[in-house]
């Protein structure tokens, strides 16, 4: 075991000398999680909106999404292998993205659903009374006012996926998990720690970045 | 014109909220629906713009059945104001007020002119408020914008559900008076919900008093105060109903109905304009301990004088006559 001081020196040395190597893994990680989140938004936000207009569907959809979250990530990756092997995609990016998309659904659907339900009923009543169609009400009133909460769901999903994405390296999807995995194989603590730190920093930066986006998309009158 | 034709509303197949309602709001009239909480005022109002369905009967809006109208199109032709103003937090004041014209596809220039005109009408500076957001305004200012939004596309009919109910008394009085001025000018057909008898007496052309989903009395304010149809109405309008009714008559009404007393000159005699209410007249007599007030018209011509006796005589006559 080395002392704390040594560890930090080693870490800094590792980051400096393997800068491009880490950057490459980081970029793979961003691509993996980014693609998964975009797909997750495209599926989850409309599903959340649908839940807000159909209460029966809502309980079923939210339950399925909750169950998805309780499956351990390693098991989910494992299940994906035999299923996707049928189309020769058992390992690699596809199963990883599918798993990440599934994990993102609960925070995205639930937040979208809650956000739209939480729009002040008087505001919805005014929108109806004034003569907005259901679609106009959604686009002009409900979604803009629901934006902060929807974005919070997307942020949660992203941070979650950056963590889960590190495990996806086990099924050959690449990303920062690769550094941690190689560290484990070589019993190189510095490498393991470097990979873990890179994942954490990426999650923090992603969160910050999404807060900026949220700020951009949230109408001025809705900000607190 | 809004005509209720035997309208019944039953919620969840067991709660009877409105029962066989029949009355007409004539064109250009401001009718106030009054009654205790839960008597069905909001339900009746919301059936007009079809936010609630009608269980039985029909409502005719300017001769057209609301049943058979296109809901969206119909609602854009009805001004709708609610107690909590319902402004959209995500839109600035101009976008809020101009939402209906925007949906109707007006051009920018026309919308801007309309916004400026409406803001002046409701007593707000258009340029000061244009880019502000609802949460940056006081309750009274928000409700003014709510009224401007309802008037935006110049709808012939307005539905207002306790529009000034959430405001503090001073602001409420202000807005009531301003809105009366606006109505004098615009002559909209208005159905207005209130639970405040004073508001109704002050503003309504006619009052519809409801209880348990049924009409108790539909009459002009003075008539309702002086000749309540039953004991519920009498109790609802209050023990001081005769006193309240005095604000509804002007000195001129009295002068037209009775012969004024001759003017007796004295150093402390007071004048009163014939356009002022009897309520003002009686306060003046009591406050100043004058026996009589000299009635003048706008040109300052004296028409005679009034005394407490004469006012009392007039009220007795009105109470008897409005049978
Ligand atoms: N959506 C609804 N579902 C069931 N009952 C309702 C609904 N809205 C109102 N009611 C009932 O109908 C009656 C009239 O309510 P409402 O029109 O809101 O009265 P008001 O506006 O005079 O206070 C009340 O008994 C109320 O409980
Ligand atoms: Mg009500």
Coordinates of C-alpha atoms and ligand atoms in Angstrom, one line a residue:
Chain A
X1 CA 0.0 0.0 0.0
X2 CA 1.2 3.4 -0.8
X3 CA 0.6 6.6 1.3
X4 CA -2.1 9.1 0.4
X5 CA 0.5 11.6 -0.9
X6 CA 2.1 9.0 -3.2
X7 CA -1.4 8.1 -4.5
X8 CA -2.1 11.6 -5.5
X9 CA 1.3 12.1 -7.2
X10 CA 0.8 8.8 -9.0
X11 CA -2.7 9.8 -10.1
X12 CA -1.5 13.2 -11.4
X13 CA 1.4 11.5 -13.3
X14 CA -1.1 8.9 -14.7
X15 CA -3.5 11.6 -16.0
X16 CA -0.6 13.6 -17.5
X17 CA 1.1 10.8 -19.3
X18 CA -2.1 9.1 -20.5
X19 CA -4.0 12.2 -21.4
X20 CA -4.9 11.3 -25.0
X21 CA -5.6 7.8 -24.0
X22 CA -8.1 8.9 -21.3
X23 CA -9.6 11.5 -23.6
X24 CA -10.3 8.8 -26.2
X25 CA -12.1 6.6 -23.6
X26 CA -14.0 9.7 -22.3
X27 CA -15.1 10.5 -25.8
X28 CA -16.4 6.9 -26.3
X29 CA -18.2 7.2 -23.0
X30 CA -19.9 10.5 -24.0
X31 CA -21.0 9.1 -27.4
X32 CA -22.5 6.0 -25.7
X33 CA -24.4 7.8 -23.0
X34 CA -25.2 10.8 -25.3
X35 CA -26.8 8.6 -27.9
X36 CA -28.7 6.6 -25.2
X37 CA -30.0 9.7 -23.6
X38 CA -31.2 11.2 -26.9
X39 CA -33.1 8.0 -27.7
X40 CA -34.4 7.9 -24.1
X41 CA -35.8 11.4 -24.4
X42 CA -37.4 10.7 -27.7
X43 CA -39.2 7.7 -26.1
X44 CA -39.7 8.9 -22.5
X45 CA -41.0 12.4 -22.9
X46 CA -43.9 11.4 -25.2
X47 CA -44.6 8.5 -22.9
X48 CA -44.7 10.9 -20.0
X49 CA -47.1 13.2 -21.9
X50 CA -49.3 10.2 -22.8
X51 CA -49.4 9.2 -19.1
X52 CA -50.6 12.7 -18.2
X53 CA -53.6 12.4 -20.4
X54 CA -54.3 8.7 -19.7
X55 CA -54.3 7.8 -16.0
X56 CA -54.9 4.1 -16.6
X57 CA -51.9 3.8 -18.9
X58 CA -49.9 5.9 -16.5
X59 CA -49.9 3.4 -13.6
X60 CA -49.0 0.5 -15.9
X61 CA -46.2 2.4 -17.7
X62 CA -44.7 3.8 -14.6
X63 CA -44.8 0.4 -12.9
X64 CA -42.9 -1.2 -15.8
X65 CA -40.4 1.6 -15.8
X66 CA -39.9 1.1 -12.0
X67 CA -39.3 -2.6 -12.4
X68 CA -36.7 -1.9 -15.1
X69 CA -34.8 0.3 -12.6
X70 CA -34.6 -2.5 -10.0
X71 CA -32.8 -5.0 -12.4
X72 CA -29.1 -4.9 -11.5
X73 CA -27.2 -3.4 -14.4
X74 CA -24.9 -6.4 -14.8
X75 CA -27.9 -8.7 -15.0
X76 CA -29.6 -6.5 -17.6
X77 CA -26.4 -6.6 -19.8
X78 CA -26.3 -10.4 -19.3
X79 CA -29.9 -10.8 -20.4
X80 CA -29.2 -8.7 -23.5
X81 CA -26.5 -11.0 -24.8
X82 CA -28.5 -14.1 -25.7
X83 CA -31.4 -12.1 -26.9
X84 CA -29.4 -9.9 -29.2
X85 CA -27.1 -12.8 -30.3
X86 CA -30.1 -13.8 -32.4
X87 CA -29.2 -10.8 -34.7
X88 CA -25.5 -11.1 -34.1
X89 CA -25.4 -8.1 -31.8
X90 CA -24.9 -9.9 -28.5
X91 CA -22.0 -7.8 -27.4
X92 CA -20.9 -4.3 -28.3
X93 CA -22.7 -0.9 -28.4
X94 CA -26.2 -2.0 -29.2
X95 CA -27.0 -4.0 -26.0
X96 CA -25.3 -1.2 -24.0
X97 CA -27.4 1.5 -25.5
X98 CA -30.6 -0.5 -25.1
X99 CA -29.8 -1.1 -21.4
X100 CA -29.0 2.6 -20.8
X101 CA -32.2 3.6 -22.6
X102 CA -34.3 1.3 -20.4
X103 CA -32.7 2.6 -17.2
X104 CA -33.4 6.2 -18.2
X105 CA -37.1 5.7 -18.7
X106 CA -38.2 6.0 -15.1
X107 CA -36.7 9.4 -14.3
X108 CA -37.7 10.8 -17.6
X109 CA -41.3 9.4 -17.8
X110 CA -42.0 10.1 -14.2
X111 CA -40.7 13.6 -14.2
X112 CA -42.5 14.5 -17.4
X113 CA -45.7 13.0 -16.1
X114 CA -45.5 14.8 -12.7
X115 CA -44.4 18.1 -14.3
X116 CA -47.4 18.2 -16.6
X117 CA -49.8 17.1 -13.8
X118 CA -48.3 19.8 -11.6
X119 CA -49.2 22.6 -13.9
X120 CA -51.7 24.8 -12.0
X121 CA -55.2 23.5 -12.8
X122 CA -56.4 27.2 -13.0
X123 CA -53.9 27.8 -15.8
X124 CA -55.1 24.7 -17.6
X125 CA -58.7 25.8 -17.1
X126 CA -57.8 29.3 -18.5
X127 CA -56.1 27.7 -21.5
X128 CA -59.2 25.6 -22.3
X129 CA -61.6 28.5 -21.6
X130 CA -59.7 30.8 -24.0
X131 CA -60.1 28.2 -26.8
X132 CA -56.7 26.5 -27.0
X133 CA -56.9 23.0 -28.6
X134 CA -55.4 20.2 -26.5
X135 CA -52.2 20.3 -28.7
X136 CA -51.9 24.1 -28.4
X137 CA -52.4 23.8 -24.7
X138 CA -49.6 21.3 -24.4
X139 CA -47.1 23.2 -26.6
X140 CA -47.9 26.8 -25.5
X141 CA -48.7 26.3 -21.8
X142 CA -48.0 22.9 -20.3
X143 CA -44.6 21.9 -21.7
X144 CA -43.0 25.4 -21.1
X145 CA -44.2 25.4 -17.5
X146 CA -43.1 21.8 -17.0
X147 CA -39.7 22.4 -18.5
X148 CA -37.6 22.7 -15.2
X149 CA -38.9 19.4 -13.9
X150 CA -38.6 17.5 -17.2
X151 CA -35.0 18.7 -17.4
X152 CA -34.3 17.6 -13.9
X153 CA -35.4 14.1 -14.9
X154 CA -33.1 14.1 -17.9
X155 CA -30.3 15.2 -15.7
X156 CA -30.9 12.4 -13.2
X157 CA -31.0 9.9 -16.1
X158 CA -27.8 11.2 -17.6
X159 CA -25.8 11.1 -14.4
X160 CA -27.2 7.6 -13.7
X161 CA -26.2 6.5 -17.2
X162 CA -22.7 7.8 -16.9
X163 CA -22.3 5.5 -13.9
X164 CA -24.0 2.5 -15.4
X165 CA -22.2 3.1 -18.7
X166 CA -18.9 2.3 -17.0
X167 CA -20.1 -1.3 -16.6
X168 CA -21.0 -1.6 -20.2
X169 CA -17.4 -2.1 -21.0
X170 CA -17.9 -5.7 -19.8
X171 CA -20.0 -6.4 -22.9
X172 CA -17.6 -4.7 -25.1
X173 CA -19.2 -1.3 -25.5
X174 CA -16.0 0.7 -24.6
X175 CA -15.9 3.9 -22.6
X176 CA -14.3 4.9 -19.3
X177 CA -15.2 1.5 -17.7
X178 CA -12.3 0.1 -19.8
X179 CA -9.7 2.0 -17.7
X180 CA -11.2 0.6 -14.5
X181 CA -11.5 -2.9 -15.9
X182 CA -7.9 -2.9 -17.1
X183 CA -6.8 -1.5 -13.7
X184 CA -8.6 -4.5 -12.0
X185 CA -6.9 -7.0 -14.4
X186 CA -3.5 -5.5 -13.7
X187 CA -4.3 -4.9 -10.0
X188 CA -3.3 -1.3 -10.7
X189 CA -5.0 0.9 -8.1
X190 CA -3.9 4.1 -9.7
X191 CA -5.6 3.1 -12.9
X192 CA -8.8 2.0 -11.1
X193 CA -9.0 5.2 -9.3
X194 CA -8.2 7.3 -12.4
X195 CA -11.1 5.6 -14.2
X196 CA -13.5 6.2 -11.3
X197 CA -12.5 9.8 -11.0
X198 CA -12.9 10.3 -14.7
X199 CA -16.4 8.9 -14.5
X200 CA -17.3 11.1 -11.6
X201 CA -15.9 14.2 -13.2
X202 CA -17.8 13.5 -16.4
X203 CA -21.0 13.1 -14.5
X204 CA -20.4 16.5 -12.8
X205 CA -19.6 18.2 -16.0
X206 CA -22.7 16.6 -17.7
X207 CA -24.9 17.8 -14.9
X208 CA -23.5 21.3 -15.2
X209 CA -23.9 21.3 -18.9
X210 CA -27.5 20.2 -18.7
X211 CA -28.2 22.9 -16.1
X212 CA -27.1 25.4 -18.7
X213 CA -29.3 23.8 -21.4
X214 CA -32.2 23.9 -18.9
X215 CA -31.6 27.5 -18.3
X216 CA -31.7 28.1 -22.0
X217 CA -34.9 26.2 -22.5
X218 CA -36.8 27.4 -19.5
X219 CA -39.0 30.5 -20.2
X220 CA -38.0 33.6 -18.3
X221 CA -41.3 33.7 -16.4
X222 CA -41.0 30.2 -15.2
X223 CA -37.6 30.5 -13.6
X224 CA -37.6 31.0 -9.8
Chain B
X1 CA -77.6 37.2 -25.6
X2 CA -77.4 34.1 -23.4
X3 CA -80.5 32.1 -23.0
X4 CA -80.8 29.2 -20.5
X5 CA -83.4 26.8 -21.6
X6 CA -84.4 24.4 -18.9
X7 CA -80.8 23.6 -18.1
X8 CA -80.0 20.8 -15.7
X9 CA -76.6 19.6 -14.6
X10 CA -76.0 16.3 -12.8
X11 CA -72.4 15.4 -11.8
X12 CA -71.4 11.7 -11.7
X13 CA -75.0 10.7 -12.3
X14 CA -76.0 11.7 -8.7
X15 CA -75.0 15.2 -7.7
X16 CA -77.6 17.6 -9.0
X17 CA -75.8 20.9 -9.3
X18 CA -78.3 22.8 -11.5
X19 CA -82.0 22.2 -11.8
X20 CA -84.2 23.3 -14.6
X21 CA -82.6 26.7 -15.0
X22 CA -84.5 29.2 -17.2
X23 CA -83.4 32.8 -17.7
X24 CA -82.0 35.2 -20.3
X25 CA -79.1 37.6 -20.2
X26 CA -80.0 40.2 -22.7
X27 CA -77.5 41.8 -25.1
X28 CA -75.4 44.4 -23.4
X29 CA -76.5 43.4 -19.9
X30 CA -74.3 42.6 -16.9
X31 CA -76.0 39.9 -15.0
X32 CA -74.5 38.8 -11.7
X33 CA -75.1 35.2 -10.4
X34 CA -75.1 35.3 -6.6
X35 CA -75.6 32.7 -4.0
X36 CA -73.9 30.7 -1.2
X37 CA -70.9 28.6 -1.9
X38 CA -71.8 25.3 -3.7
X39 CA -75.1 26.6 -5.1
X40 CA -74.0 26.0 -8.7
X41 CA -72.8 29.4 -9.9
X42 CA -69.5 28.2 -11.4
X43 CA -71.2 25.1 -12.9
X44 CA -73.8 27.2 -14.7
X45 CA -71.1 29.6 -16.0
X46 CA -68.9 26.8 -17.3
X47 CA -71.7 25.2 -19.2
X48 CA -72.0 28.3 -21.3
X49 CA -68.5 27.8 -22.8
X50 CA -68.8 24.0 -22.5
X51 CA -66.1 23.5 -20.0
X52 CA -68.8 21.5 -18.4
X53 CA -71.3 19.4 -20.4
X54 CA -75.0 20.1 -20.1
X55 CA -77.0 17.1 -18.7
X56 CA -80.4 18.3 -19.9
X57 CA -81.7 21.4 -21.7
X58 CA -79.7 23.8 -23.8
X59 CA -78.0 27.2 -23.7
X60 CA -78.4 29.5 -26.7
X61 CA -75.6 31.9 -27.3
X62 CA -76.7 34.7 -29.6
X63 CA -79.3 32.3 -31.0
X64 CA -77.0 29.4 -31.5
X65 CA -77.1 26.3 -29.3
X66 CA -73.8 25.7 -27.5
X67 CA -74.4 22.0 -27.8
X68 CA -74.0 22.2 -31.6
X69 CA -71.2 24.8 -31.7
X70 CA -67.6 24.1 -32.4
X71 CA -66.2 24.4 -28.8
X72 CA -62.8 25.9 -29.7
X73 CA -64.3 28.5 -32.1
X74 CA -67.0 29.4 -29.6
X75 CA -64.6 29.8 -26.7
X76 CA -62.5 32.2 -28.8
X77 CA -65.6 34.4 -29.1
X78 CA -66.2 34.5 -25.3
X79 CA -64.1 36.5 -22.9
X80 CA -63.2 34.3 -19.9
X81 CA -62.0 35.7 -16.6
X82 CA -61.4 33.6 -13.5
X83 CA -60.6 34.4 -9.9
X84 CA -57.0 33.3 -10.0
X85 CA -56.5 35.2 -13.3
X86 CA -55.0 32.1 -14.9
X87 CA -52.3 34.1 -16.7
X88 CA -49.6 31.8 -18.3
X89 CA -46.4 32.1 -16.2
X90 CA -44.2 31.3 -19.3
X91 CA -45.5 34.2 -21.4
X92 CA -44.9 37.9 -21.0
X93 CA -47.8 40.3 -20.5
X94 CA -48.1 41.1 -24.2
X95 CA -48.2 37.4 -25.2
X96 CA -50.6 36.6 -22.4
X97 CA -53.0 39.4 -23.4
X98 CA -52.8 38.7 -27.1
X99 CA -53.1 34.9 -27.0
X100 CA -56.5 34.8 -28.7
X101 CA -55.7 37.3 -31.4
X102 CA -52.5 35.3 -31.9
X103 CA -54.5 32.1 -32.3
X104 CA -56.8 33.9 -34.7
X105 CA -53.8 34.9 -36.8
X106 CA -53.9 38.7 -36.5
X107 CA -50.8 40.5 -37.9
X108 CA -48.2 42.0 -35.6
X109 CA -49.1 45.6 -36.1
X110 CA -52.8 45.0 -35.4
X111 CA -51.9 43.0 -32.2
X112 CA -49.6 45.7 -31.0
X113 CA -52.2 48.4 -31.4
X114 CA -54.8 46.3 -29.7
X115 CA -52.5 45.6 -26.8
X116 CA -51.7 49.3 -26.3
X117 CA -55.3 50.2 -26.5
X118 CA -56.4 47.5 -24.0
X119 CA -53.7 48.2 -21.5
X120 CA -54.7 51.9 -21.5
X121 CA -58.3 50.7 -21.0
X122 CA -57.5 48.6 -17.9
X123 CA -55.2 51.4 -16.6
X124 CA -51.7 49.9 -17.2
X125 CA -48.9 51.5 -19.1
X126 CA -48.4 49.3 -22.2
X127 CA -44.7 49.9 -22.6
X128 CA -44.0 49.5 -18.9
X129 CA -45.6 46.0 -18.8
X130 CA -45.2 44.6 -22.3
X131 CA -42.1 42.5 -21.5
X132 CA -42.8 41.7 -17.9
X133 CA -43.9 38.4 -16.6
X134 CA -47.1 37.7 -14.5
X135 CA -45.2 36.9 -11.3
X136 CA -43.6 40.4 -11.4
X137 CA -47.1 42.0 -11.1
X138 CA -49.3 42.6 -8.1
X139 CA -52.6 40.7 -7.8
X140 CA -54.6 43.7 -9.0
X141 CA -52.3 44.3 -12.0
X142 CA -52.5 40.6 -12.9
X143 CA -56.3 40.7 -12.8
X144 CA -56.3 43.8 -15.0
X145 CA -54.2 41.9 -17.5
X146 CA -56.7 39.0 -17.1
X147 CA -59.5 41.4 -18.1
X148 CA -57.5 42.7 -21.0
X149 CA -56.8 39.2 -22.3
X150 CA -60.5 38.4 -22.1
X151 CA -61.3 41.5 -24.1
X152 CA -58.5 41.0 -26.7
X153 CA -60.5 39.7 -29.6
X154 CA -63.4 41.9 -28.8
X155 CA -65.8 39.1 -27.9
X156 CA -69.5 40.0 -27.6
X157 CA -69.9 37.8 -24.5
X158 CA -67.9 37.6 -21.3
X159 CA -68.0 35.0 -18.6
X160 CA -66.4 36.1 -15.3
X161 CA -66.0 33.8 -12.3
X162 CA -65.4 35.9 -9.1
X163 CA -62.9 38.0 -11.1
X164 CA -62.2 40.4 -8.2
X165 CA -62.7 37.8 -5.4
X166 CA -59.1 37.3 -4.5
X167 CA -58.2 41.0 -4.2
X168 CA -58.0 43.0 -1.1
X169 CA -61.1 45.3 -0.5
X170 CA -59.5 48.6 -1.6
X171 CA -58.1 47.2 -4.9
X172 CA -61.4 45.3 -5.4
X173 CA -63.5 48.4 -5.1
X174 CA -61.1 50.2 -7.5
X175 CA -61.3 47.4 -10.1
X176 CA -65.1 47.1 -9.8
X177 CA -65.5 50.8 -10.5
X178 CA -63.0 50.7 -13.4
X179 CA -64.7 47.7 -14.9
X180 CA -68.1 49.4 -14.7
X181 CA -66.6 52.3 -16.7
X182 CA -65.3 49.9 -19.3
X183 CA -68.6 48.1 -19.5
X184 CA -70.4 51.5 -19.9
X185 CA -68.3 52.0 -23.0
X186 CA -68.2 48.5 -24.4
X187 CA -71.7 47.2 -23.6
X188 CA -70.7 43.5 -23.5
X189 CA -73.2 40.8 -22.6
X190 CA -71.7 39.6 -19.3
X191 CA -72.5 36.7 -17.0
X192 CA -70.6 37.4 -13.8
X193 CA -70.3 35.2 -10.7
X194 CA -70.0 36.7 -7.2
X195 CA -70.8 35.8 -3.7
X196 CA -70.7 39.4 -2.5
X197 CA -74.1 41.1 -2.4
X198 CA -72.5 44.6 -2.3
X199 CA -70.6 43.8 -5.5
X200 CA -73.8 42.6 -7.1
X201 CA -75.8 45.6 -6.1
X202 CA -73.1 48.0 -7.3
X203 CA -72.4 46.4 -10.6
X204 CA -75.3 44.3 -11.9
X205 CA -78.1 45.2 -14.3
X206 CA -79.8 42.1 -13.0
X207 CA -79.0 39.7 -10.2
X208 CA -79.7 36.0 -10.4
X209 CA -79.9 34.6 -6.9
X210 CA -79.3 30.8 -6.7
X211 CA -79.7 28.3 -3.9
X212 CA -79.1 24.6 -4.3
X213 CA -79.0 24.8 -8.0
X214 CA -82.3 26.5 -8.3
X215 CA -83.2 30.1 -9.1
X216 CA -84.5 32.0 -6.1
X217 CA -85.1 35.3 -7.8
X218 CA -84.0 37.0 -11.0
X219 CA -84.5 40.8 -10.9
X220 CA -82.9 44.2 -11.0
X221 CA -80.9 44.9 -7.8
X222 CA -83.3 47.6 -6.5
X223 CA -86.2 45.2 -6.9
X224 CA -84.4 42.3 -5.3
X225 CA -83.6 44.5 -2.3
X226 CA -86.9 46.2 -1.9
X227 CA -89.1 43.2 -2.9
X228 CA -87.4 39.9 -2.2
X229 CA -89.3 37.0 -3.6
X230 CA -89.0 34.9 -0.5
X231 CA -87.4 34.7 2.9
X232 CA -84.2 33.2 1.6
X233 CA -83.7 36.1 -0.7
X234 CA -84.5 38.6 2.1
X235 CA -82.0 36.9 4.4
X236 CA -79.3 36.7 1.7
X237 CA -79.5 40.3 0.7
X238 CA -79.3 41.4 4.4
X239 CA -81.2 43.2 7.0
X240 CA -79.9 46.5 5.7
X241 CA -81.4 45.8 2.3
X242 CA -83.4 49.1 2.2
X243 CA -80.3 51.0 3.1
X244 CA -78.3 49.2 0.4
X245 CA -81.0 50.1 -2.2
X246 CA -80.5 53.8 -1.5
X247 CA -77.2 53.7 -3.4
X248 CA -79.2 52.6 -6.5
X249 CA -81.4 55.7 -6.6
X250 CA -80.2 59.2 -7.6
X251 CA -81.6 62.4 -6.2
X252 CA -83.1 62.9 -9.7
X253 CA -85.1 59.6 -9.4
X254 CA -86.6 61.1 -6.3
X255 CA -87.2 64.5 -7.9
X256 CA -89.0 62.8 -10.8
X257 CA -91.2 60.7 -8.6
X258 CA -92.2 63.3 -5.9
X259 CA -92.6 67.0 -5.6
X260 CA -89.5 68.6 -4.1
X261 CA -89.9 70.9 -1.1
X262 CA -89.5 74.6 -1.7
X263 CA -86.0 76.0 -1.1
X264 CA -85.7 77.8 2.2
X265 CA -82.6 80.0 2.2
X266 CA -80.5 79.8 5.3
X267 CA -76.8 80.6 5.9
X268 CA -75.8 76.9 6.5
X269 CA -77.8 75.3 3.7
X270 CA -76.1 72.7 1.6
X271 CA -76.4 71.9 -2.1
X272 CA -76.5 68.4 -3.7
X273 CA -76.1 67.5 -7.4
X274 CA -79.1 65.6 -8.7
X275 CA -76.9 62.9 -10.1
X276 CA -75.7 61.8 -6.7
X277 CA -77.2 58.8 -5.0
X278 CA -79.8 59.0 -2.2
X279 CA -77.2 57.3 0.0
X280 CA -74.9 60.2 -0.4
X281 CA -77.8 62.6 0.2
X282 CA -78.8 61.0 3.5
X283 CA -75.2 60.8 4.7
X284 CA -74.9 64.5 3.9
X285 CA -78.0 65.3 5.9
X286 CA -76.9 63.3 8.9
X287 CA -73.3 64.4 8.9
X288 CA -74.0 68.1 8.5
X289 CA -77.1 68.1 10.6
X290 CA -78.8 70.1 7.9
X291 CA -82.6 69.7 7.7
X292 CA -82.6 70.0 3.9
X293 CA -80.4 69.8 0.9
X294 CA -80.9 72.1 -2.1
X295 CA -81.0 70.0 -5.3
X296 CA -79.1 71.4 -8.3
X297 CA -78.6 70.1 -11.8
X298 CA -75.3 70.2 -13.6
X299 CA -75.8 73.8 -14.6
X300 CA -76.3 74.8 -11.0
X301 CA -80.0 75.5 -11.5
X302 CA -81.9 74.8 -8.2
X303 CA -84.8 72.5 -8.5
X304 CA -86.1 72.5 -4.9
X305 CA -84.9 70.7 -1.8
X306 CA -85.0 67.3 -0.2
X307 CA -85.4 66.3 3.5
X308 CA -85.2 63.0 5.4
X309 CA -89.0 62.9 5.3
X310 CA -89.1 63.1 1.6
X311 CA -86.4 60.3 1.2
X312 CA -88.4 58.1 3.5
X313 CA -91.6 58.7 1.5
X314 CA -89.8 57.9 -1.7
X315 CA -88.4 54.6 -0.3
X316 CA -91.8 53.5 0.9
X317 CA -93.3 54.2 -2.4
X318 CA -90.5 52.3 -4.2
X319 CA -90.8 49.3 -1.9
X320 CA -94.5 49.2 -2.5
X321 CA -94.3 49.8 -6.2
X322 CA -91.8 47.3 -7.2
X323 CA -94.2 44.4 -6.6
Ligands
LIG1 N1 -66.4 18.3 -11.1 C1 -67.3 18.1 -10.2 N2 -67.7 16.8 -9.9 C2 -68.6 16.6 -9.0 N3 -69.3 17.5 -8.3 C3 -69.0 18.8 -8.6 C4 -68.0 19.2 -9.6 N4 -67.9 20.5 -9.6 C5 -68.9 21.0 -8.7 N5 -69.5 20.0 -8.1 C6 -70.6 20.1 -7.1 O1 -71.6 20.9 -7.7 C7 -72.2 21.8 -6.8 C8 -72.0 23.2 -7.4 O2 -70.7 23.6 -7.4 P1 -70.2 25.0 -8.0 O3 -70.8 25.2 -9.3 O4 -68.7 25.0 -8.0 O5 -70.7 26.0 -6.9 P2 -70.4 27.5 -6.7 O6 -69.6 28.0 -7.8 O7 -71.7 28.2 -6.5 O8 -69.6 27.6 -5.4 C9 -71.4 21.6 -5.5 O9 -72.2 20.7 -4.7 C10 -70.2 20.9 -5.9 O10 -69.7 20.0 -4.9
LIG2 MG1 -67.6 28.9 -7.8

